[in-house]
Short mmCIF file of C-alpha atoms in Angstrom, two decimals:
data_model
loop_
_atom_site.label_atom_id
_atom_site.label_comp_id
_atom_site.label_asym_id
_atom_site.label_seq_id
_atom_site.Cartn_x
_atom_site.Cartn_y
_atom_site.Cartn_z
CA UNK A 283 8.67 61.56 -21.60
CA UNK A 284 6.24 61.53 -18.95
CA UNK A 285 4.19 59.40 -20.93
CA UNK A 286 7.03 56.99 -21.41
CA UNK A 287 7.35 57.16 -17.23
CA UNK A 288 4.14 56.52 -16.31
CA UNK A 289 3.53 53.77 -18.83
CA UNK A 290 6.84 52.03 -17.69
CA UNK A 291 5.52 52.08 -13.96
CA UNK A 292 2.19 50.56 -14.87
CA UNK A 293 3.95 47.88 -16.29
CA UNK A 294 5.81 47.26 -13.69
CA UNK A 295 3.19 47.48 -11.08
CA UNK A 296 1.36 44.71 -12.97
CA UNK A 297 4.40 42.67 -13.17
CA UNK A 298 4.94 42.75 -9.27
CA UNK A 299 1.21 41.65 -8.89
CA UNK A 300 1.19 39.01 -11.33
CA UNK A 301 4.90 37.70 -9.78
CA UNK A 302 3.06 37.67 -5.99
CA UNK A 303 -0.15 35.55 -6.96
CA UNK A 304 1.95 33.28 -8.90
CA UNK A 305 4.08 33.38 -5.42
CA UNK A 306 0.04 32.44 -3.66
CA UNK A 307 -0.36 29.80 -6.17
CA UNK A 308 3.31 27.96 -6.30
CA UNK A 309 3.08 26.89 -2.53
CA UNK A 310 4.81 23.48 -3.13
CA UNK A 311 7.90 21.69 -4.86
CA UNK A 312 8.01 20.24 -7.74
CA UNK A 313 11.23 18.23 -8.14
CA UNK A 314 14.00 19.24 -10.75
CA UNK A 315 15.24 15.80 -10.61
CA UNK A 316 15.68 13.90 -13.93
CA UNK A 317 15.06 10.11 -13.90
CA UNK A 318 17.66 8.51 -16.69
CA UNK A 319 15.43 6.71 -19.03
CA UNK A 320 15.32 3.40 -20.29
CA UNK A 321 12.76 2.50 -22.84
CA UNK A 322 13.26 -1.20 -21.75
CA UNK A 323 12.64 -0.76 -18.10
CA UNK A 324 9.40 -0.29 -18.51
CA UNK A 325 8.68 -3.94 -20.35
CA UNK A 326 8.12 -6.68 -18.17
CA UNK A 327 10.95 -9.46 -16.81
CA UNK A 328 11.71 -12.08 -19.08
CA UNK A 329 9.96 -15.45 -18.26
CA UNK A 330 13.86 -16.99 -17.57
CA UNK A 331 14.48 -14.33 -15.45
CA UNK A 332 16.05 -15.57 -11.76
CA UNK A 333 13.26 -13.71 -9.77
CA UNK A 334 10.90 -15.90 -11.24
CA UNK A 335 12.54 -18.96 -10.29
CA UNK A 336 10.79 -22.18 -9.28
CA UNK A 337 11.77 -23.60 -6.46
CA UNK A 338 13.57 -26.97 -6.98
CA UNK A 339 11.92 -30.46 -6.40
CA UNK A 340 8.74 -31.82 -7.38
CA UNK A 341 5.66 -30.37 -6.24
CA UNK A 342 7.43 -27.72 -4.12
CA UNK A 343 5.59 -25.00 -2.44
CA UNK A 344 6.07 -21.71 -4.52
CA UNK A 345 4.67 -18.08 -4.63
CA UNK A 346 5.03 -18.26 -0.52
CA UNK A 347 3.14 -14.91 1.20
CA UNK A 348 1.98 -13.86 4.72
CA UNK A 349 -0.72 -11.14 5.69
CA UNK A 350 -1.69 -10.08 9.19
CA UNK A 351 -4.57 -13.08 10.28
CA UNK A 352 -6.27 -11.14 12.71
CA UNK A 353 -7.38 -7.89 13.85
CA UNK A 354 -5.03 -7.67 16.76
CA UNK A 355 -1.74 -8.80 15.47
CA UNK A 356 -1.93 -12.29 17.09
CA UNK A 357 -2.26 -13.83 14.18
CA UNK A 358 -0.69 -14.71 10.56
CA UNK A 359 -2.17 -16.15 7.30
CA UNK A 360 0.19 -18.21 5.40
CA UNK A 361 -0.30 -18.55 1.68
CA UNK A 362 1.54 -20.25 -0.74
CA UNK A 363 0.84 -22.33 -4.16
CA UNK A 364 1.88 -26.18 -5.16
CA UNK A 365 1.93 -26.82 -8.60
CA UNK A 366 0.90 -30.40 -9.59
CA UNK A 367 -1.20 -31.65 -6.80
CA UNK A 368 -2.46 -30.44 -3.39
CA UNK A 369 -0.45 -32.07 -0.89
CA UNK A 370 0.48 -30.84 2.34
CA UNK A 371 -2.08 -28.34 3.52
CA UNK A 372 -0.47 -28.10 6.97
CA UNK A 373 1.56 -25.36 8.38
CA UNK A 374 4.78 -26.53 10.97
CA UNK A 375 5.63 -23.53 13.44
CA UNK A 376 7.71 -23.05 16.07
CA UNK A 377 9.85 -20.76 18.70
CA UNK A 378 12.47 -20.31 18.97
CA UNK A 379 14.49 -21.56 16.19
CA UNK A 380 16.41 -24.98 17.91
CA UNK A 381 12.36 -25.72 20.06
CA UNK A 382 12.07 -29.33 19.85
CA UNK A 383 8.41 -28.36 20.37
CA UNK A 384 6.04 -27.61 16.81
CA UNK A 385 2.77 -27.07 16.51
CA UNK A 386 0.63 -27.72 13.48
CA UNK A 387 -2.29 -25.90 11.70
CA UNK A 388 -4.31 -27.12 8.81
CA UNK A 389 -5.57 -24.85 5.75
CA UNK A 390 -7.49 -24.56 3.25
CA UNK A 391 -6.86 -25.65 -0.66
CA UNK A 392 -9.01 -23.71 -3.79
CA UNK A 393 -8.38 -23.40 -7.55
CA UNK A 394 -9.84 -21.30 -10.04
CA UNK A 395 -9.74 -21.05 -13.47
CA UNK A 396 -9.70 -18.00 -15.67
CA UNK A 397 -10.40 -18.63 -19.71
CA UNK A 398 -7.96 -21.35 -20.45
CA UNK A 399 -5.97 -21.06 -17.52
CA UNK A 400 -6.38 -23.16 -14.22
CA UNK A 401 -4.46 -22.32 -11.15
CA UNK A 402 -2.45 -24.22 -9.32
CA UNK A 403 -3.38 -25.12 -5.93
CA UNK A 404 -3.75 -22.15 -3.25
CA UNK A 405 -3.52 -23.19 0.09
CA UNK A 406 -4.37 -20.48 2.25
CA UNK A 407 -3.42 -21.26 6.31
CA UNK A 408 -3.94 -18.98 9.35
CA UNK A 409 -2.42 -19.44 12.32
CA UNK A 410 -3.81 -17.54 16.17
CA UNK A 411 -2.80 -17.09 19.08
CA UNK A 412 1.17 -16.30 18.64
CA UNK A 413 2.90 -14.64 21.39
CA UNK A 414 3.53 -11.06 20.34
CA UNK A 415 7.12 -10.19 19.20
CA UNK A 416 8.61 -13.30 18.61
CA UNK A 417 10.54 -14.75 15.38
CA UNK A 418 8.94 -18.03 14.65
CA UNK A 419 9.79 -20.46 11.80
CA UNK A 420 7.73 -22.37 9.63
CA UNK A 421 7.28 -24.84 7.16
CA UNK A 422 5.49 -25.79 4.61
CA UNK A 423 5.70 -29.04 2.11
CA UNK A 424 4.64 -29.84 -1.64
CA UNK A 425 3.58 -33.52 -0.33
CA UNK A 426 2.45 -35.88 2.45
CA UNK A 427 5.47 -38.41 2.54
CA UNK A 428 9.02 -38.13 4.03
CA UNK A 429 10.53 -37.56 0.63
CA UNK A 430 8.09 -34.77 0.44
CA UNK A 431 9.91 -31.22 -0.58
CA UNK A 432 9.70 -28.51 2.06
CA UNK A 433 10.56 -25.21 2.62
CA UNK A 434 11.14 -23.34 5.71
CA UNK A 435 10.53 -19.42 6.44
CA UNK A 436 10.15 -17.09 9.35
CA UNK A 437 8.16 -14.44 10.43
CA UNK A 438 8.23 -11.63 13.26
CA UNK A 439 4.86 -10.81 15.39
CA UNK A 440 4.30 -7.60 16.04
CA UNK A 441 4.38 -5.85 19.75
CA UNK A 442 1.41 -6.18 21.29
CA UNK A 443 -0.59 -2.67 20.95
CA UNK A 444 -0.05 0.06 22.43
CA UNK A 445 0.23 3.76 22.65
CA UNK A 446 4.17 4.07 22.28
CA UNK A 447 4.87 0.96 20.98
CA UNK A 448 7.49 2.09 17.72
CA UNK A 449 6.83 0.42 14.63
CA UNK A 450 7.77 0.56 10.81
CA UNK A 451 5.68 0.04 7.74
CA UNK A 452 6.86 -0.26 4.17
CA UNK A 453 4.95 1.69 1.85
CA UNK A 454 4.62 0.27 -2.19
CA UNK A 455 2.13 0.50 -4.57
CA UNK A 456 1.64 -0.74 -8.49
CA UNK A 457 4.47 -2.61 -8.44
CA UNK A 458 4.35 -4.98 -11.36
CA UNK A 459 7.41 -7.17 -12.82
CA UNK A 460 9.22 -4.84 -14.33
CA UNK A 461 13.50 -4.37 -13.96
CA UNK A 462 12.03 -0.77 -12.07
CA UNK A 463 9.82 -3.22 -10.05
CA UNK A 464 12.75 -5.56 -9.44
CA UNK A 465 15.07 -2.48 -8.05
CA UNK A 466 12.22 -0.87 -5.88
CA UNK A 467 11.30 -3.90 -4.11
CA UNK A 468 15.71 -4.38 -3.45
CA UNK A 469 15.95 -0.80 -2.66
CA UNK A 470 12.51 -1.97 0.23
CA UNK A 471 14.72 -5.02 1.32
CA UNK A 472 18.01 -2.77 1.34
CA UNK A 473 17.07 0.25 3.33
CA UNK A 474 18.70 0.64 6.06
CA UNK A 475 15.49 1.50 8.34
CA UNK A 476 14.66 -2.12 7.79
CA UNK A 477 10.59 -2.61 7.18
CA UNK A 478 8.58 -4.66 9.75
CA UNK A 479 5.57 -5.43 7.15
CA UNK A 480 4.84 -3.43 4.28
CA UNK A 481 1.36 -1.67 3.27
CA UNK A 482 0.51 -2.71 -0.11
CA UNK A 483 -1.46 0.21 -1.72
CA UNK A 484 -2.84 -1.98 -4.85
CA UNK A 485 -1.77 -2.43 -8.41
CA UNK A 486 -0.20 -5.71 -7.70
CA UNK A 487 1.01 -8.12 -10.90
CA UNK A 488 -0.18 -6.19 -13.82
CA UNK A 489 -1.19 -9.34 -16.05
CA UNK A 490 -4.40 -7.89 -17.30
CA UNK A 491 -2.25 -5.95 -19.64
CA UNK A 492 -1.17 -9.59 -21.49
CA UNK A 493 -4.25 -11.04 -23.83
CA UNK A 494 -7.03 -12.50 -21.70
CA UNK A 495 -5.59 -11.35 -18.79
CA UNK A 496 -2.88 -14.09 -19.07
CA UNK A 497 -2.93 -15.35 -15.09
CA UNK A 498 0.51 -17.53 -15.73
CA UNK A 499 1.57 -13.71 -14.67
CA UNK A 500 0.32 -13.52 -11.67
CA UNK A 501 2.28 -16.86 -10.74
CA UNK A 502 5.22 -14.99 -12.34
CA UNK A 503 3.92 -12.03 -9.25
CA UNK A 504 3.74 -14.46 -6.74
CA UNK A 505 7.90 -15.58 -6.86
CA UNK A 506 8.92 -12.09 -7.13
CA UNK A 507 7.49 -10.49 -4.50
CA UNK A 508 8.66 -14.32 -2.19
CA UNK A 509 11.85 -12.97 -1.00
CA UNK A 510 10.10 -10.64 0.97
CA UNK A 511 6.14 -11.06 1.50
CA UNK A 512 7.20 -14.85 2.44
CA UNK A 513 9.03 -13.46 5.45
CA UNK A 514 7.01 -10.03 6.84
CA UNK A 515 3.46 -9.25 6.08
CA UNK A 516 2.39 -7.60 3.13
CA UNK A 517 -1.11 -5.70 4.06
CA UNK A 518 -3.11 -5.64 0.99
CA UNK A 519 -5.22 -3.22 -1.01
CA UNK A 520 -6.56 -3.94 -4.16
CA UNK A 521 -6.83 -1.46 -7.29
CA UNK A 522 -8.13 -1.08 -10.46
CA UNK A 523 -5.44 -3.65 -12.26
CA UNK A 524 -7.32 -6.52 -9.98
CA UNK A 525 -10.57 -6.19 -11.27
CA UNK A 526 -9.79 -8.62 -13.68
CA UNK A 527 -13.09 -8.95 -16.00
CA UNK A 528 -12.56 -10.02 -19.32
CA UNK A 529 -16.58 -10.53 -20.53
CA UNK A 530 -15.38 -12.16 -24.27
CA UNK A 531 -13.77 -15.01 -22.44
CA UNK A 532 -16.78 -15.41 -19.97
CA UNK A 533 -14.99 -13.76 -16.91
CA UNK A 534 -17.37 -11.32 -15.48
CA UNK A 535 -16.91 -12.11 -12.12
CA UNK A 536 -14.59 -8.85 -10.25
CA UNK A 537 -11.56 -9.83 -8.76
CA UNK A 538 -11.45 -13.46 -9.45
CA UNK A 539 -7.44 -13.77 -9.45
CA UNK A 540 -6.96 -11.02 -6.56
CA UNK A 541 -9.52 -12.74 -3.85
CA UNK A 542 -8.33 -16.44 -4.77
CA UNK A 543 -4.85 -15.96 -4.10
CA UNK A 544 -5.01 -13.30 -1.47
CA UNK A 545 -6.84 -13.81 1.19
CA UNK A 546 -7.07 -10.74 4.19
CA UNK A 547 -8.81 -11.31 7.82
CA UNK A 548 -12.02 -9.00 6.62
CA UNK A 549 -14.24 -10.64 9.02
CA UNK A 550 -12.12 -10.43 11.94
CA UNK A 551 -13.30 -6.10 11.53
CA UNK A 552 -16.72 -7.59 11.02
CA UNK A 553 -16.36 -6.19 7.08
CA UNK A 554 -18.51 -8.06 4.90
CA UNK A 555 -16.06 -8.15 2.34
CA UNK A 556 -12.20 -8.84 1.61
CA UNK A 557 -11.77 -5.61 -0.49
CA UNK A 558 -12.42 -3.67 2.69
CA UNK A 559 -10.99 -4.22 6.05
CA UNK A 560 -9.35 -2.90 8.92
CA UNK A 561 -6.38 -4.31 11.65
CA UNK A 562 -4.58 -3.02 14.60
CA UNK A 563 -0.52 -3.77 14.51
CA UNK A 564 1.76 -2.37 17.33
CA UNK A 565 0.77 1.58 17.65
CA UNK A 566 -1.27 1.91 14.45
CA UNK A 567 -4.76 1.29 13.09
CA UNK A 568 -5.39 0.49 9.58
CA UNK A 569 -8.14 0.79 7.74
CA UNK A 570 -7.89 -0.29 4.44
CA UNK A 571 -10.37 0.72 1.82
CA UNK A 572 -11.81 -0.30 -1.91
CA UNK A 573 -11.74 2.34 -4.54
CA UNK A 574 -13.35 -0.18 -7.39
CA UNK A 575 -16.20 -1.30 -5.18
CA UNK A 576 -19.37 0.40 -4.53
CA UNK A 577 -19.11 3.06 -2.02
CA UNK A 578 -21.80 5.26 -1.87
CA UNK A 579 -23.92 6.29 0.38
CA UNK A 580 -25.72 3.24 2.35
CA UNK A 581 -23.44 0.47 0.42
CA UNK A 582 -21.63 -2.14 2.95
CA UNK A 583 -18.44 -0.28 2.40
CA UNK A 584 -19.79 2.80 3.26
CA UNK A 585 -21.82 1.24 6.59
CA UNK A 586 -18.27 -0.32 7.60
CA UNK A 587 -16.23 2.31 7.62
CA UNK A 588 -19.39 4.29 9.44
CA UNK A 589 -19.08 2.11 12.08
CA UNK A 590 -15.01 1.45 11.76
CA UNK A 591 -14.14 4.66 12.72
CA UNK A 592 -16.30 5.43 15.87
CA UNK A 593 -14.30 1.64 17.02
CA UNK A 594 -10.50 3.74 16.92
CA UNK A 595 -9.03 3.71 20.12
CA UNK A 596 -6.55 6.32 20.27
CA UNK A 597 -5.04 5.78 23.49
CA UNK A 598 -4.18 2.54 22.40
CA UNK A 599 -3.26 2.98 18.54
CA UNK A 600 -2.94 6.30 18.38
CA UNK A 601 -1.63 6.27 14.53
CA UNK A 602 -4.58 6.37 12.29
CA UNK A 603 -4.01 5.12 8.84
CA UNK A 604 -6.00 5.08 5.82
CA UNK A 605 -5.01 3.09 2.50
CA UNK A 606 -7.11 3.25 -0.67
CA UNK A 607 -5.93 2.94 -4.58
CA UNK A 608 -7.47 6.19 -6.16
CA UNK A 609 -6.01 9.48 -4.42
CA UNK A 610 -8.30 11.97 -3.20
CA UNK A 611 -5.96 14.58 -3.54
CA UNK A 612 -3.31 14.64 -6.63
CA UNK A 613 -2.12 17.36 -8.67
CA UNK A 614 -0.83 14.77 -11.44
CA UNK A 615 -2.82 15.16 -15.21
CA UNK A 616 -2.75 11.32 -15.09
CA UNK A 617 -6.35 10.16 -13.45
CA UNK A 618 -6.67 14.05 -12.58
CA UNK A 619 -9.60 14.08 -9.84
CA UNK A 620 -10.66 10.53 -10.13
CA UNK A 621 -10.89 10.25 -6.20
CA UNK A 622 -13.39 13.21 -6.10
CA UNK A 623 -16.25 11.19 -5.46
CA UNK A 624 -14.30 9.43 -2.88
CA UNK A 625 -13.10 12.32 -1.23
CA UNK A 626 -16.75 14.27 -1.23
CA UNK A 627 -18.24 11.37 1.11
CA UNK A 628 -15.47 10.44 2.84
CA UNK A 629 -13.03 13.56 3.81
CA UNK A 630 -15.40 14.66 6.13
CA UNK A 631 -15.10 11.57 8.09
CA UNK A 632 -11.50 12.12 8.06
CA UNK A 633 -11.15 15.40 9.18
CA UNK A 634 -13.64 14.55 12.48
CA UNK A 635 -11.83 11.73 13.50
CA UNK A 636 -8.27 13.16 12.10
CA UNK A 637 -6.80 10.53 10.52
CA UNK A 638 -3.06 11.29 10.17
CA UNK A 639 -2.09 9.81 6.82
CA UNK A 640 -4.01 8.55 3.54
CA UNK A 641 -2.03 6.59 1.45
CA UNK A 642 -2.88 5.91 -2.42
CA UNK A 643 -0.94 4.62 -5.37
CA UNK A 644 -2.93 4.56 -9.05
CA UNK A 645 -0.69 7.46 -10.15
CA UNK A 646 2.57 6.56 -11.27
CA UNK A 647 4.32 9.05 -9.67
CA UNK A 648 5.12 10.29 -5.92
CA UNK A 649 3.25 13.61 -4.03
CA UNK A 650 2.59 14.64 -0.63
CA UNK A 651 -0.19 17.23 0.34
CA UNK A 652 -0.18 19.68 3.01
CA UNK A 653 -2.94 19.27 5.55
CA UNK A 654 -5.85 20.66 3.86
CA UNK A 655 -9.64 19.67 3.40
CA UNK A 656 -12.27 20.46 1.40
CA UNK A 657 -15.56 19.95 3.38
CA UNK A 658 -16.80 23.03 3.13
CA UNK A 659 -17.39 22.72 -0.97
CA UNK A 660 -21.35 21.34 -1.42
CA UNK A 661 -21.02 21.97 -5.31
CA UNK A 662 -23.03 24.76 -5.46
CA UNK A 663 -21.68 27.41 -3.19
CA UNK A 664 -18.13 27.96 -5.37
CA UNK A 665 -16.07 26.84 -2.21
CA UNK A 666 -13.77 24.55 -4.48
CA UNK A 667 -10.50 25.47 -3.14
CA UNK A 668 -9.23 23.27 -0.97
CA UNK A 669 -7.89 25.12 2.66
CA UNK A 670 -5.69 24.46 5.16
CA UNK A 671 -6.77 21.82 8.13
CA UNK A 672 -4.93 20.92 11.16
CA UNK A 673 -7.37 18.26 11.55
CA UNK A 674 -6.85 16.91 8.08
CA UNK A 675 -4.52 13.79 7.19
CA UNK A 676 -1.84 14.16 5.17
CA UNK A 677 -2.26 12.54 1.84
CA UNK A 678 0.53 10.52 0.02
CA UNK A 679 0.07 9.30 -3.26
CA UNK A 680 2.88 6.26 -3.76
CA UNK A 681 2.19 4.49 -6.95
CA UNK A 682 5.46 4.78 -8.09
CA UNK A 683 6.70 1.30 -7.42
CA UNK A 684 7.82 0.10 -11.09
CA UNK A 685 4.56 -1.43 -13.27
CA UNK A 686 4.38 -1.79 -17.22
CA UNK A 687 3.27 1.68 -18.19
CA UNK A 688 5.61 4.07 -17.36
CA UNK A 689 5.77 7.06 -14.81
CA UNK A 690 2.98 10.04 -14.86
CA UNK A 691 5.06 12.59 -15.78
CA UNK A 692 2.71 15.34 -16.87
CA UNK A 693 1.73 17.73 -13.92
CA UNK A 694 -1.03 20.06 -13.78
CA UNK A 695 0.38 23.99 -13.78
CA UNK A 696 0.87 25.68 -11.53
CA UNK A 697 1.35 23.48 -8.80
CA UNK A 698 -2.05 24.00 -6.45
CA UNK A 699 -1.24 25.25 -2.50
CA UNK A 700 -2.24 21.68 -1.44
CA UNK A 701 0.56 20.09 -3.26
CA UNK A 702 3.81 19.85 -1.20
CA UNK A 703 6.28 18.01 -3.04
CA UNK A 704 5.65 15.79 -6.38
CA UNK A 705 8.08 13.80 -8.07
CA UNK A 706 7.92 12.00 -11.08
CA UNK A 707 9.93 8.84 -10.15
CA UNK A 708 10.05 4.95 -8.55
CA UNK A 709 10.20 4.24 -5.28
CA UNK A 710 9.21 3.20 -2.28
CA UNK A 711 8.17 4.86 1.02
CA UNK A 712 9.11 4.15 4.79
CA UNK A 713 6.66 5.07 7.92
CA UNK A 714 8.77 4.72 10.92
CA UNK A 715 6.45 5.26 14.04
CA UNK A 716 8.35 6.82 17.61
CA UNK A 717 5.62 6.78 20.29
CA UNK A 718 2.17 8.18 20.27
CA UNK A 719 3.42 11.87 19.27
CA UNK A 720 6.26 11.55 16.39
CA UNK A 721 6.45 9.84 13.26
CA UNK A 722 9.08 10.00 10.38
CA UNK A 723 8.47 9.77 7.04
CA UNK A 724 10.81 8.98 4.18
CA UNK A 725 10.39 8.63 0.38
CA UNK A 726 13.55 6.64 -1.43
CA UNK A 727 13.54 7.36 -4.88
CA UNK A 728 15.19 4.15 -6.58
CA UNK A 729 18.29 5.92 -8.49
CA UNK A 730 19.83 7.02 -5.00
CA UNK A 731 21.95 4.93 -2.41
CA UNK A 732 19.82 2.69 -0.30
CA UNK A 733 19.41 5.50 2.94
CA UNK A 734 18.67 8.82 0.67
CA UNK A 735 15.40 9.94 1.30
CA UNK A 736 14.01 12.02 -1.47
CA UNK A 737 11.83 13.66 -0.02
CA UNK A 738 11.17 13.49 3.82
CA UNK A 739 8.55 14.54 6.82
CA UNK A 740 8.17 14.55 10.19
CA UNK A 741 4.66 13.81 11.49
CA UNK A 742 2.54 14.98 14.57
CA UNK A 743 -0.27 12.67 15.64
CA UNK A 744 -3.58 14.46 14.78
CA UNK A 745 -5.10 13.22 18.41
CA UNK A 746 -1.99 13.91 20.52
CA UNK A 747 -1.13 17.39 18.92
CA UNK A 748 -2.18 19.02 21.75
CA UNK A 749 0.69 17.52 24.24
CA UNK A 750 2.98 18.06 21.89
CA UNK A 751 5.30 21.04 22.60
CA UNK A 752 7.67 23.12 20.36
CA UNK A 753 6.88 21.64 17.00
CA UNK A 754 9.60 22.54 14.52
CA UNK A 755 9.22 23.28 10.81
CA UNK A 756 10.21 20.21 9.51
CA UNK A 757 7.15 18.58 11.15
CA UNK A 758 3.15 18.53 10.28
#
């Protein structure tokens, strides 16, 4: 019998200590929630469909989308696409809306062709020197006559920069043409905390995944994504989806498609290149980075962001924000660790000049990390795990908004401390700045009413932390 005692206790003793490290090693949420499947969701709109519309009239300007033009917020690129022939490459603006007063810029027109395909024509148009914070209109025509067709937009400017100046960014990434892309970019247009621009974190049209890269898909993009990028900025990053080299067709040249039809004020940062760039809008810094480009030690990408860094003011944009495709820090099975080499240069730039966010899409799924880093790990020393960092952004991986391939669904077990929450499950993401100090951030999964956030932080700027007094739990 006392055998039979002492044997039970051991048992039980082991049970208690295997039940607390699983308690060290579960330090995060993953959500319960189950995402109703439809097999067809995840095929791509029908050609017919109504968001792919053409606009009416001959010639008329289509696929109509604005980016930030300059590094201070003064300025806008307008970009848009005419069919048949060039004609009008000029850009009518004004304010306010009944100003008998326009002004006029002129653009630029290219073309490119890609294996059988040729493009229409891309006229690409910035515009400098607006006033900050003020709605102008604009408009744009398919031809150089009266009985020309035009269209007519708008577009705010942001506040001019500064420390408290509140501001709110849109967050998608891999969106695609999908019916889940369709209800993640109307859940973006329908939330109620009403995006001033929206951070792009890459993945854009998916049409590498037709034969030869079909590029009539990326026009198909281009008059989705109209009802909204025509109106507010979209800030672009590109992924892996843009690469866009297709060798058996003679297309070797990366990012053909991407860099015609977007075009991003890289030199304005003094980048050498549009796949890596940086801009300052209302209270926040951007830097914007390329995860398919050459970034080792010494390449231009790794120079610029050297010197891009140092250049932050924080008294004057005190939110420091990072965007790249390829996470440096996921706990999803799907492109497990393909950021490492990434994150082994770069984190330790991060943590000195503690950037508050890193956002990153490639993984079809939604997580947030707690503040940790791994700096300390030089491959050799067995330092791998990654610790906690109050100097360390917060990483956010968002490439949940709707593509052709389905969601990531398979997790790695058991969740690692860094993870925080992870969700398998569209969406879209919503970084509403307060003032130099606070920062909310929401996640809105798409099957939930427009203002339901998912999953939900509040955020203390890394450079102001000290001033900040009485922090509750639900911040970090």
């Amino acid at each position: 019998m006392g055998l039979k005692i002492g044997l039970s206790c051991l048992i039980l003793g082991l049970g208690l200590i295997i039940l607390n490290l699983t308690g060290l090693c579960e330090a995060g949420e993953t959500s319960s929630y189950t995402r109703n499947s439809n097999v067809s969701d995840i095929c791509d709109m029908p050609l017919d469909s109504d968001v792919f519309s053409v606009p009416p009239g001959y010639n008329a300007p289509q696929q109509v989308h604005i980016t930030q033009g300059d590094y201070e917020g003064r300025g806008v690129i307008i970009s848009w696409i005419t069919p048949h022939e060039p004609g009008s490459n000029t850009v009518t603006y004004w304010a306010p809306e009944n100003s008998n007063v326009k002004s006029h810029t002129d653009g630029v027109v290219v073309t490119y062709t890609f294996g059988n395909y040729t493009s229409g024509h891309i006229h690409h148009c910035t515009i400098k020197n607006l006033e900050y914070d003020t709605k102008y209109y604009y408009e744009i025509a398919g031809g150089l006559g009266d009985d020309a067709t035009t269209r007519q937009f708008w577009f705010v400017t942001p506040p001019k920069p500064g420390p408290d100046v509140p501001y709110t960014f849109g967050l998608i990434g891999d969106l695609g043409q999908t019916h889940d892309s369709n209800n993640t970019l109307t859940h973006y247009q329908f939330n109620p905390v009403k995006g001033q621009s929206l951070l792009f974190i890459g993945d854009l049209s998916y049409a590498d995944r037709y034969p030869d890269h079909d590029n009539n898909r990326w026009d198909t993009w281009g008059r989705f994504i109209e009802r909204s990028a025509a109106y507010q900025p979209w800030i672009w990053t590109v992924g892996n989806h843009e690469i866009d080299s297709v060798p058996h067709i003679g297309e070797t040249v990366p990012f053909k498609p991407y860099t015609h039809r977007f075009f991003v004020p890289f030199e304005a940062s003094g980048s050498t290149s549009p796949l890596w760039y940086s801009i300052k809008r209302a209270s926040a810094h951007i830097i914007v980075m390329s995860s398919y480009s050459a970034f080792g030690v010494y390449t231009p990408q790794w120079k610029w962001v050297e010197g891009e860094l140092p250049k932050v003011n924080r008294s004057e944009t005190p939110w420091l924000i990072v965007l790249m495709h390829c996470p440096m820090y996921s706990s999803n099975a799907h492109h497990y660790m393909e950021g490492e080499a990434m994150r082994v240069l770069y984190e330790p730039w991060f943590v000195e000049y503690k950037v508050d966010v890193v956002f990153a899409g490639h993984v079809h799924s939604y997580e947030r990390s707690e503040r940790v880093s791994n700096i300390a790990y030089n491959i050799v020393n067995g330092l791998c795990t990654p610790v906690k960092d109050g100097s360390a952004p917060v990483y956010i991986t968002i490439g949940d908004g709707g593509n052709s391939e389905g969601l990531a669904i398979e997790m790695t077990e058991p969740q690692p401390s860094y993870s925080a929450y992870r969700e398998a499950s569209f969406g879209h993401g919503m970084l509403n700045i307060k003032n130099r100090t606070h920062a909310h951030f929401g996640w809105h999964r798409n099957q939930d009413g427009f203002a339901v956030e998912g999953d939900s932080l509040w955020f203390i700027n890394r450079y102001w932390k000290s001033s900040v007094k009485g922090a509750g739990r639900a911040t970090i």
